[in-house]
Amino acid sequence: MDERQKQVLFLQRLNEITARATKNGNQISESELSEAFADLALSEAQDKQVRDYLKSKRIGVGEALSFEEVTTNEERDYLTDYVQMLEMIEVPSGNVLDAVRLSAMAGEAEAQKKLVEYSLKKVVDIAKLYVGQGVFIEDLIGTGNEALTIAAGQLAPLEKPDEVDGYLGRRIMDAMEDLIAQNLDEKAVEKEVEERVNLVADRAKELSQILGRKVSVQEIAREYEMDIEDIQEAVRLSGNAIGDIS
């Protein structure tokens, strides 16, 4: 295997381990990392390069990164201000809170509104569990608050007030997990589009350099045995920005 082949394989493995970590809550084990690059015999400098890259993507190796490591200064500033605002809400306890829960379960709109206000801190605590997975904490909290508001109006099937918190927590978590999954799907589509465009752009550049002029879609298809429709789609996705195609 020559150096170019090693470099291509290195980048491929790096993309694979990044994708795996993203699906695993932005975390991979030391053994997974070692196995991914075992046949490449990475130098100490290359190993550090990989770890630094993963950290830049908010991916922990061996253990999850700390809250400070997976959030930006802007996110932490937002969270500080938001939590300070929530501190102004006085949350009752004991029988008073149970009475609110029971009233909300009975469908009383004012009680449901109060229950949402009393549960906003829970949304923040849950959002902290999901940071570093590709979604800003502000978006996690916004999605959690929306799920909380909807769930507070759907408590009728519950039998006891002590079931309320668990139910609301599950609905909030489900909403945040759906948001993260949707974000991952969108990124996967974006990556696929980028790869398709780059492939056609590389082929066009290579053939253009050989012929000394811009090339047509048909020439690329014929030279590289590619479907004309795929090339045309890549050109369209690029916004007609592949300069070597006439």
PDB file of C-alpha atoms in Angstrom:
ATOM      1  CA  MET A   1       0.000   0.000   0.000  1.00  0.00           C
ATOM      2  CA  ASP A   2       1.540   3.306  -1.088  1.00  0.00           C
ATOM      3  CA  GLU A   3       1.276   6.587   0.842  1.00  0.00           C
ATOM      4  CA  ARG A   4      -1.637   7.878  -1.223  1.00  0.00           C
ATOM      5  CA  GLN A   5      -3.636   4.715  -0.585  1.00  0.00           C
ATOM      6  CA  LYS A   6      -2.855   4.953   3.132  1.00  0.00           C
ATOM      7  CA  GLN A   7      -4.055   8.547   3.207  1.00  0.00           C
ATOM      8  CA  VAL A   8      -7.304   7.652   1.460  1.00  0.00           C
ATOM      9  CA  LEU A   9      -7.868   4.738   3.850  1.00  0.00           C
ATOM     10  CA  PHE A  10      -7.004   6.926   6.840  1.00  0.00           C
ATOM     11  CA  LEU A  11      -9.640   9.504   5.872  1.00  0.00           C
ATOM     12  CA  GLN A  12     -12.161   6.748   5.210  1.00  0.00           C
ATOM     13  CA  ARG A  13     -11.609   5.210   8.655  1.00  0.00           C
ATOM     14  CA  LEU A  14     -11.807   8.643  10.277  1.00  0.00           C
ATOM     15  CA  ASN A  15     -15.175   9.276   8.639  1.00  0.00           C
ATOM     16  CA  GLU A  16     -16.406   5.827   9.682  1.00  0.00           C
ATOM     17  CA  ILE A  17     -15.389   6.219  13.329  1.00  0.00           C
ATOM     18  CA  THR A  18     -16.920   9.696  13.423  1.00  0.00           C
ATOM     19  CA  ALA A  19     -20.216   8.384  12.051  1.00  0.00           C
ATOM     20  CA  ARG A  20     -20.202   5.500  14.546  1.00  0.00           C
ATOM     21  CA  ALA A  21     -19.546   7.834  17.463  1.00  0.00           C
ATOM     22  CA  THR A  22     -22.301  10.198  16.339  1.00  0.00           C
ATOM     23  CA  LYS A  23     -24.805   7.343  16.426  1.00  0.00           C
ATOM     24  CA  ASN A  24     -23.533   6.337  19.874  1.00  0.00           C
ATOM     25  CA  GLY A  25     -24.157   9.625  21.649  1.00  0.00           C
ATOM     26  CA  ASN A  26     -20.871  11.188  20.473  1.00  0.00           C
ATOM     27  CA  GLN A  27     -18.720   8.655  22.255  1.00  0.00           C
ATOM     28  CA  ILE A  28     -16.483   5.719  21.271  1.00  0.00           C
ATOM     29  CA  SER A  29     -14.346   3.342  23.287  1.00  0.00           C
ATOM     30  CA  GLU A  30     -10.578   3.141  23.221  1.00  0.00           C
ATOM     31  CA  SER A  31     -10.812  -0.352  21.720  1.00  0.00           C
ATOM     32  CA  GLU A  32     -13.077   0.845  18.895  1.00  0.00           C
ATOM     33  CA  LEU A  33     -10.612   3.599  18.061  1.00  0.00           C
ATOM     34  CA  SER A  34      -7.655   1.212  18.122  1.00  0.00           C
ATOM     35  CA  GLU A  35      -9.413  -1.380  15.968  1.00  0.00           C
ATOM     36  CA  ALA A  36     -10.424   1.223  13.382  1.00  0.00           C
ATOM     37  CA  PHE A  37      -6.809   2.147  12.653  1.00  0.00           C
ATOM     38  CA  ALA A  38      -5.069  -1.125  13.605  1.00  0.00           C
ATOM     39  CA  ASP A  39      -3.808  -1.941  10.116  1.00  0.00           C
ATOM     40  CA  LEU A  40      -2.493   1.594   9.526  1.00  0.00           C
ATOM     41  CA  ALA A  41      -0.040   1.561  12.452  1.00  0.00           C
ATOM     42  CA  LEU A  42      -0.594   5.216  13.344  1.00  0.00           C
ATOM     43  CA  SER A  43       2.327   7.204  14.696  1.00  0.00           C
ATOM     44  CA  GLU A  44       1.966   9.063  17.979  1.00  0.00           C
ATOM     45  CA  ALA A  45       1.469  12.301  16.037  1.00  0.00           C
ATOM     46  CA  GLN A  46      -1.237  10.755  13.856  1.00  0.00           C
ATOM     47  CA  ASP A  47      -3.015   9.296  16.888  1.00  0.00           C
ATOM     48  CA  LYS A  48      -3.038  12.744  18.470  1.00  0.00           C
ATOM     49  CA  GLN A  49      -4.341  14.195  15.227  1.00  0.00           C
ATOM     50  CA  VAL A  50      -7.247  11.740  15.281  1.00  0.00           C
ATOM     51  CA  ARG A  51      -8.066  12.458  18.923  1.00  0.00           C
ATOM     52  CA  ASP A  52      -7.878  16.215  18.406  1.00  0.00           C
ATOM     53  CA  TYR A  53     -10.176  15.912  15.397  1.00  0.00           C
ATOM     54  CA  LEU A  54     -12.710  13.851  17.348  1.00  0.00           C
ATOM     55  CA  LYS A  55     -12.615  16.331  20.213  1.00  0.00           C
ATOM     56  CA  SER A  56     -13.262  19.175  17.771  1.00  0.00           C
ATOM     57  CA  LYS A  57     -16.373  17.238  16.725  1.00  0.00           C
ATOM     58  CA  ARG A  58     -17.373  16.951  20.414  1.00  0.00           C
ATOM     59  CA  ILE A  59     -16.707  13.221  20.480  1.00  0.00           C
ATOM     60  CA  GLY A  60     -15.343  11.599  23.618  1.00  0.00           C
ATOM     61  CA  VAL A  61     -12.916   8.682  23.503  1.00  0.00           C
ATOM     62  CA  GLY A  62     -13.244   6.240  26.386  1.00  0.00           C
ATOM     63  CA  GLU A  63     -15.530   8.558  28.324  1.00  0.00           C
ATOM     64  CA  ALA A  64     -17.980  11.316  27.571  1.00  0.00           C
ATOM     65  CA  LEU A  65     -16.610  14.835  27.285  1.00  0.00           C
ATOM     66  CA  SER A  66     -17.517  17.277  30.038  1.00  0.00           C
ATOM     67  CA  PHE A  67     -20.378  19.754  29.631  1.00  0.00           C
ATOM     68  CA  GLU A  68     -17.830  22.549  29.121  1.00  0.00           C
ATOM     69  CA  GLU A  69     -16.059  20.565  26.388  1.00  0.00           C
ATOM     70  CA  VAL A  70     -19.187  19.886  24.337  1.00  0.00           C
ATOM     71  CA  THR A  71     -20.772  23.343  24.551  1.00  0.00           C
ATOM     72  CA  THR A  72     -19.743  26.680  23.115  1.00  0.00           C
ATOM     73  CA  ASN A  73     -19.338  29.900  25.087  1.00  0.00           C
ATOM     74  CA  GLU A  74     -22.546  31.152  23.485  1.00  0.00           C
ATOM     75  CA  GLU A  75     -24.461  28.063  24.623  1.00  0.00           C
ATOM     76  CA  ARG A  76     -23.190  28.376  28.191  1.00  0.00           C
ATOM     77  CA  ASP A  77     -24.029  32.097  28.272  1.00  0.00           C
ATOM     78  CA  TYR A  78     -27.520  31.360  26.984  1.00  0.00           C
ATOM     79  CA  LEU A  79     -28.005  28.626  29.568  1.00  0.00           C
ATOM     80  CA  THR A  80     -26.810  30.843  32.422  1.00  0.00           C
ATOM     81  CA  ASP A  81     -29.249  33.608  31.478  1.00  0.00           C
ATOM     82  CA  TYR A  82     -32.108  31.162  30.944  1.00  0.00           C
ATOM     83  CA  VAL A  83     -31.578  29.375  34.260  1.00  0.00           C
ATOM     84  CA  GLN A  84     -31.430  32.717  36.072  1.00  0.00           C
ATOM     85  CA  MET A  85     -34.806  33.554  34.579  1.00  0.00           C
ATOM     86  CA  LEU A  86     -36.228  30.211  35.717  1.00  0.00           C
ATOM     87  CA  GLU A  87     -35.019  30.878  39.259  1.00  0.00           C
ATOM     88  CA  MET A  88     -37.754  33.509  39.484  1.00  0.00           C
ATOM     89  CA  ILE A  89     -40.416  30.783  39.262  1.00  0.00           C
ATOM     90  CA  GLU A  90     -41.425  29.544  42.706  1.00  0.00           C
ATOM     91  CA  VAL A  91     -42.166  25.838  42.545  1.00  0.00           C
ATOM     92  CA  PRO A  92     -44.439  24.497  45.305  1.00  0.00           C
ATOM     93  CA  SER A  93     -43.912  21.112  46.880  1.00  0.00           C
ATOM     94  CA  GLY A  94     -45.829  18.374  48.633  1.00  0.00           C
ATOM     95  CA  ASN A  95     -49.600  18.524  48.668  1.00  0.00           C
ATOM     96  CA  VAL A  96     -49.759  21.843  46.826  1.00  0.00           C
ATOM     97  CA  LEU A  97     -47.854  20.459  43.842  1.00  0.00           C
ATOM     98  CA  ASP A  98     -49.900  17.253  43.904  1.00  0.00           C
ATOM     99  CA  ALA A  99     -53.061  19.352  43.775  1.00  0.00           C
ATOM    100  CA  VAL A 100     -51.780  21.090  40.654  1.00  0.00           C
ATOM    101  CA  ARG A 101     -50.949  17.735  39.085  1.00  0.00           C
ATOM    102  CA  LEU A 102     -54.401  16.352  39.853  1.00  0.00           C
ATOM    103  CA  SER A 103     -56.101  19.427  38.421  1.00  0.00           C
ATOM    104  CA  ALA A 104     -53.960  19.190  35.295  1.00  0.00           C
ATOM    105  CA  MET A 105     -54.899  15.533  34.968  1.00  0.00           C
ATOM    106  CA  ALA A 106     -58.553  16.580  35.203  1.00  0.00           C
ATOM    107  CA  GLY A 107     -58.069  18.912  32.258  1.00  0.00           C
ATOM    108  CA  GLU A 108     -57.964  22.297  33.996  1.00  0.00           C
ATOM    109  CA  ALA A 109     -56.115  24.640  31.637  1.00  0.00           C
ATOM    110  CA  GLU A 110     -54.757  26.944  34.353  1.00  0.00           C
ATOM    111  CA  ALA A 111     -53.322  23.992  36.276  1.00  0.00           C
ATOM    112  CA  GLN A 112     -51.733  22.643  33.098  1.00  0.00           C
ATOM    113  CA  LYS A 113     -50.138  26.039  32.488  1.00  0.00           C
ATOM    114  CA  LYS A 114     -48.736  26.106  36.025  1.00  0.00           C
ATOM    115  CA  LEU A 115     -47.449  22.550  35.674  1.00  0.00           C
ATOM    116  CA  VAL A 116     -45.548  23.548  32.557  1.00  0.00           C
ATOM    117  CA  GLU A 117     -43.953  26.492  34.379  1.00  0.00           C
ATOM    118  CA  TYR A 118     -43.011  24.307  37.335  1.00  0.00           C
ATOM    119  CA  SER A 119     -41.405  21.745  34.986  1.00  0.00           C
ATOM    120  CA  LEU A 120     -39.211  24.065  32.916  1.00  0.00           C
ATOM    121  CA  LYS A 121     -36.140  23.292  35.024  1.00  0.00           C
ATOM    122  CA  LYS A 122     -36.662  19.599  34.282  1.00  0.00           C
ATOM    123  CA  VAL A 123     -36.361  20.398  30.577  1.00  0.00           C
ATOM    124  CA  VAL A 124     -32.990  22.072  31.187  1.00  0.00           C
ATOM    125  CA  ASP A 125     -31.699  19.104  33.182  1.00  0.00           C
ATOM    126  CA  ILE A 126     -32.738  16.685  30.444  1.00  0.00           C
ATOM    127  CA  ALA A 127     -31.270  18.879  27.687  1.00  0.00           C
ATOM    128  CA  LYS A 128     -27.875  18.708  29.413  1.00  0.00           C
ATOM    129  CA  LEU A 129     -27.921  14.940  28.911  1.00  0.00           C
ATOM    130  CA  TYR A 130     -28.141  15.382  25.141  1.00  0.00           C
ATOM    131  CA  VAL A 131     -25.618  18.163  24.500  1.00  0.00           C
ATOM    132  CA  GLY A 132     -22.775  17.409  22.127  1.00  0.00           C
ATOM    133  CA  GLN A 133     -24.905  15.344  19.758  1.00  0.00           C
ATOM    134  CA  GLY A 134     -25.143  17.884  16.968  1.00  0.00           C
ATOM    135  CA  VAL A 135     -27.979  20.039  18.289  1.00  0.00           C
ATOM    136  CA  PHE A 136     -27.549  23.331  20.127  1.00  0.00           C
ATOM    137  CA  ILE A 137     -28.784  23.324  23.703  1.00  0.00           C
ATOM    138  CA  GLU A 138     -31.140  26.209  22.939  1.00  0.00           C
ATOM    139  CA  ASP A 139     -32.848  24.062  20.303  1.00  0.00           C
ATOM    140  CA  LEU A 140     -32.995  21.091  22.670  1.00  0.00           C
ATOM    141  CA  ILE A 141     -34.653  23.228  25.320  1.00  0.00           C
ATOM    142  CA  GLY A 142     -37.069  24.750  22.814  1.00  0.00           C
ATOM    143  CA  THR A 143     -38.099  21.304  21.593  1.00  0.00           C
ATOM    144  CA  GLY A 144     -38.368  20.033  25.171  1.00  0.00           C
ATOM    145  CA  ASN A 145     -40.552  22.961  26.197  1.00  0.00           C
ATOM    146  CA  GLU A 146     -42.858  22.355  23.257  1.00  0.00           C
ATOM    147  CA  ALA A 147     -43.164  18.660  24.127  1.00  0.00           C
ATOM    148  CA  LEU A 148     -43.785  19.566  27.774  1.00  0.00           C
ATOM    149  CA  THR A 149     -46.607  21.945  26.848  1.00  0.00           C
ATOM    150  CA  ILE A 150     -48.297  19.325  24.685  1.00  0.00           C
ATOM    151  CA  ALA A 151     -47.829  16.540  27.229  1.00  0.00           C
ATOM    152  CA  ALA A 152     -49.274  18.654  30.053  1.00  0.00           C
ATOM    153  CA  GLY A 153     -52.565  18.627  28.186  1.00  0.00           C
ATOM    154  CA  GLN A 154     -52.568  14.847  27.772  1.00  0.00           C
ATOM    155  CA  LEU A 155     -52.451  13.630  31.368  1.00  0.00           C
ATOM    156  CA  ALA A 156     -55.976  12.230  31.584  1.00  0.00           C
ATOM    157  CA  PRO A 157     -54.942   8.551  31.179  1.00  0.00           C
ATOM    158  CA  LEU A 158     -52.692   8.739  34.270  1.00  0.00           C
ATOM    159  CA  GLU A 159     -54.087   7.365  37.520  1.00  0.00           C
ATOM    160  CA  LYS A 160     -51.930   9.006  40.190  1.00  0.00           C
ATOM    161  CA  PRO A 161     -50.226  12.405  40.522  1.00  0.00           C
ATOM    162  CA  ASP A 162     -46.865  10.741  41.209  1.00  0.00           C
ATOM    163  CA  GLU A 163     -46.950   9.378  37.644  1.00  0.00           C
ATOM    164  CA  VAL A 164     -46.955  12.866  36.145  1.00  0.00           C
ATOM    165  CA  ASP A 165     -43.259  13.725  36.403  1.00  0.00           C
ATOM    166  CA  GLY A 166     -42.150  10.447  34.860  1.00  0.00           C
ATOM    167  CA  TYR A 167     -44.616  10.841  32.011  1.00  0.00           C
ATOM    168  CA  LEU A 168     -43.535  14.391  31.265  1.00  0.00           C
ATOM    169  CA  GLY A 169     -39.871  13.379  31.436  1.00  0.00           C
ATOM    170  CA  ARG A 170     -40.370  10.598  28.905  1.00  0.00           C
ATOM    171  CA  ARG A 171     -42.186  12.913  26.499  1.00  0.00           C
ATOM    172  CA  ILE A 172     -39.430  15.519  26.771  1.00  0.00           C
ATOM    173  CA  MET A 173     -36.704  12.924  26.183  1.00  0.00           C
ATOM    174  CA  ASP A 174     -38.538  11.415  23.224  1.00  0.00           C
ATOM    175  CA  ALA A 175     -38.851  14.843  21.607  1.00  0.00           C
ATOM    176  CA  MET A 176     -35.166  15.629  22.041  1.00  0.00           C
ATOM    177  CA  GLU A 177     -34.119  12.232  20.710  1.00  0.00           C
ATOM    178  CA  ASP A 178     -36.354  12.739  17.672  1.00  0.00           C
ATOM    179  CA  LEU A 179     -34.742  16.132  17.061  1.00  0.00           C
ATOM    180  CA  ILE A 180     -31.248  14.626  17.248  1.00  0.00           C
ATOM    181  CA  ALA A 181     -32.234  11.781  14.912  1.00  0.00           C
ATOM    182  CA  GLN A 182     -33.720  14.237  12.427  1.00  0.00           C
ATOM    183  CA  ASN A 183     -30.545  16.309  12.548  1.00  0.00           C
ATOM    184  CA  LEU A 184     -28.425  13.200  11.912  1.00  0.00           C
ATOM    185  CA  ASP A 185     -30.593  12.271   8.928  1.00  0.00           C
ATOM    186  CA  GLU A 186     -30.235  15.762   7.475  1.00  0.00           C
ATOM    187  CA  LYS A 187     -26.465  15.685   7.932  1.00  0.00           C
ATOM    188  CA  ALA A 188     -26.292  12.276   6.263  1.00  0.00           C
ATOM    189  CA  VAL A 189     -28.177  13.639   3.254  1.00  0.00           C
ATOM    190  CA  GLU A 190     -25.929  16.708   3.133  1.00  0.00           C
ATOM    191  CA  LYS A 191     -22.831  14.506   3.255  1.00  0.00           C
ATOM    192  CA  GLU A 192     -24.141  12.282   0.465  1.00  0.00           C
ATOM    193  CA  VAL A 193     -24.856  15.322  -1.693  1.00  0.00           C
ATOM    194  CA  GLU A 194     -21.396  16.723  -0.996  1.00  0.00           C
ATOM    195  CA  GLU A 195     -19.731  13.438  -1.928  1.00  0.00           C
ATOM    196  CA  ARG A 196     -21.686  13.162  -5.180  1.00  0.00           C
ATOM    197  CA  VAL A 197     -20.846  16.712  -6.194  1.00  0.00           C
ATOM    198  CA  ASN A 198     -17.169  16.322  -5.263  1.00  0.00           C
ATOM    199  CA  LEU A 199     -16.868  13.090  -7.244  1.00  0.00           C
ATOM    200  CA  VAL A 200     -18.206  14.698 -10.411  1.00  0.00           C
ATOM    201  CA  ALA A 201     -16.126  17.836  -9.837  1.00  0.00           C
ATOM    202  CA  ASP A 202     -12.969  15.744  -9.447  1.00  0.00           C
ATOM    203  CA  ARG A 203     -13.713  13.741 -12.584  1.00  0.00           C
ATOM    204  CA  ALA A 204     -14.448  16.921 -14.545  1.00  0.00           C
ATOM    205  CA  LYS A 205     -11.238  18.574 -13.372  1.00  0.00           C
ATOM    206  CA  GLU A 206      -9.131  15.534 -14.188  1.00  0.00           C
ATOM    207  CA  LEU A 207     -10.556  15.145 -17.689  1.00  0.00           C
ATOM    208  CA  SER A 208     -10.405  18.890 -18.300  1.00  0.00           C
ATOM    209  CA  GLN A 209      -6.703  18.927 -17.490  1.00  0.00           C
ATOM    210  CA  ILE A 210      -6.094  16.058 -19.896  1.00  0.00           C
ATOM    211  CA  LEU A 211      -8.015  17.667 -22.769  1.00  0.00           C
ATOM    212  CA  GLY A 212      -6.994  21.247 -22.004  1.00  0.00           C
ATOM    213  CA  ARG A 213     -10.558  22.558 -22.065  1.00  0.00           C
ATOM    214  CA  LYS A 214     -13.902  22.346 -20.354  1.00  0.00           C
ATOM    215  CA  VAL A 215     -15.675  19.033 -20.790  1.00  0.00           C
ATOM    216  CA  SER A 216     -19.254  17.996 -21.322  1.00  0.00           C
ATOM    217  CA  VAL A 217     -21.450  15.768 -19.215  1.00  0.00           C
ATOM    218  CA  GLN A 218     -21.453  13.205 -21.994  1.00  0.00           C
ATOM    219  CA  GLU A 219     -17.632  13.106 -22.132  1.00  0.00           C
ATOM    220  CA  ILE A 220     -17.399  12.537 -18.358  1.00  0.00           C
ATOM    221  CA  ALA A 221     -19.992   9.778 -18.549  1.00  0.00           C
ATOM    222  CA  ARG A 222     -18.176   8.057 -21.399  1.00  0.00           C
ATOM    223  CA  GLU A 223     -14.678   8.374 -19.913  1.00  0.00           C
ATOM    224  CA  TYR A 224     -15.554   7.235 -16.394  1.00  0.00           C
ATOM    225  CA  GLU A 225     -18.517   4.942 -17.200  1.00  0.00           C
ATOM    226  CA  MET A 226     -20.917   7.071 -15.147  1.00  0.00           C
ATOM    227  CA  ASP A 227     -24.642   7.610 -15.705  1.00  0.00           C
ATOM    228  CA  ILE A 228     -25.402  10.893 -17.427  1.00  0.00           C
ATOM    229  CA  GLU A 229     -28.386  11.410 -15.098  1.00  0.00           C
ATOM    230  CA  ASP A 230     -26.165  11.107 -12.017  1.00  0.00           C
ATOM    231  CA  ILE A 231     -23.732  13.663 -13.386  1.00  0.00           C
ATOM    232  CA  GLN A 232     -26.512  16.065 -14.326  1.00  0.00           C
ATOM    233  CA  GLU A 233     -28.003  15.695 -10.851  1.00  0.00           C
ATOM    234  CA  ALA A 234     -24.644  16.474  -9.243  1.00  0.00           C
ATOM    235  CA  VAL A 235     -24.308  19.579 -11.418  1.00  0.00           C
ATOM    236  CA  ARG A 236     -27.797  20.665 -10.384  1.00  0.00           C
ATOM    237  CA  LEU A 237     -27.080  20.049  -6.691  1.00  0.00           C
ATOM    238  CA  SER A 238     -23.941  22.180  -6.981  1.00  0.00           C
ATOM    239  CA  GLY A 239     -25.980  25.064  -8.325  1.00  0.00           C
ATOM    240  CA  ASN A 240     -24.198  24.703 -11.682  1.00  0.00           C
ATOM    241  CA  ALA A 241     -20.960  25.604  -9.893  1.00  0.00           C
ATOM    242  CA  ILE A 242     -18.699  22.865 -11.311  1.00  0.00           C
ATOM    243  CA  GLY A 243     -16.461  25.114 -13.362  1.00  0.00           C
ATOM    244  CA  ASP A 244     -14.801  22.467 -15.545  1.00  0.00           C
ATOM    245  CA  ILE A 245     -18.096  21.381 -17.117  1.00  0.00           C
ATOM    246  CA  SER A 246     -19.199  23.281 -20.202  1.00  0.00           C
TER     247      SER A 246
END
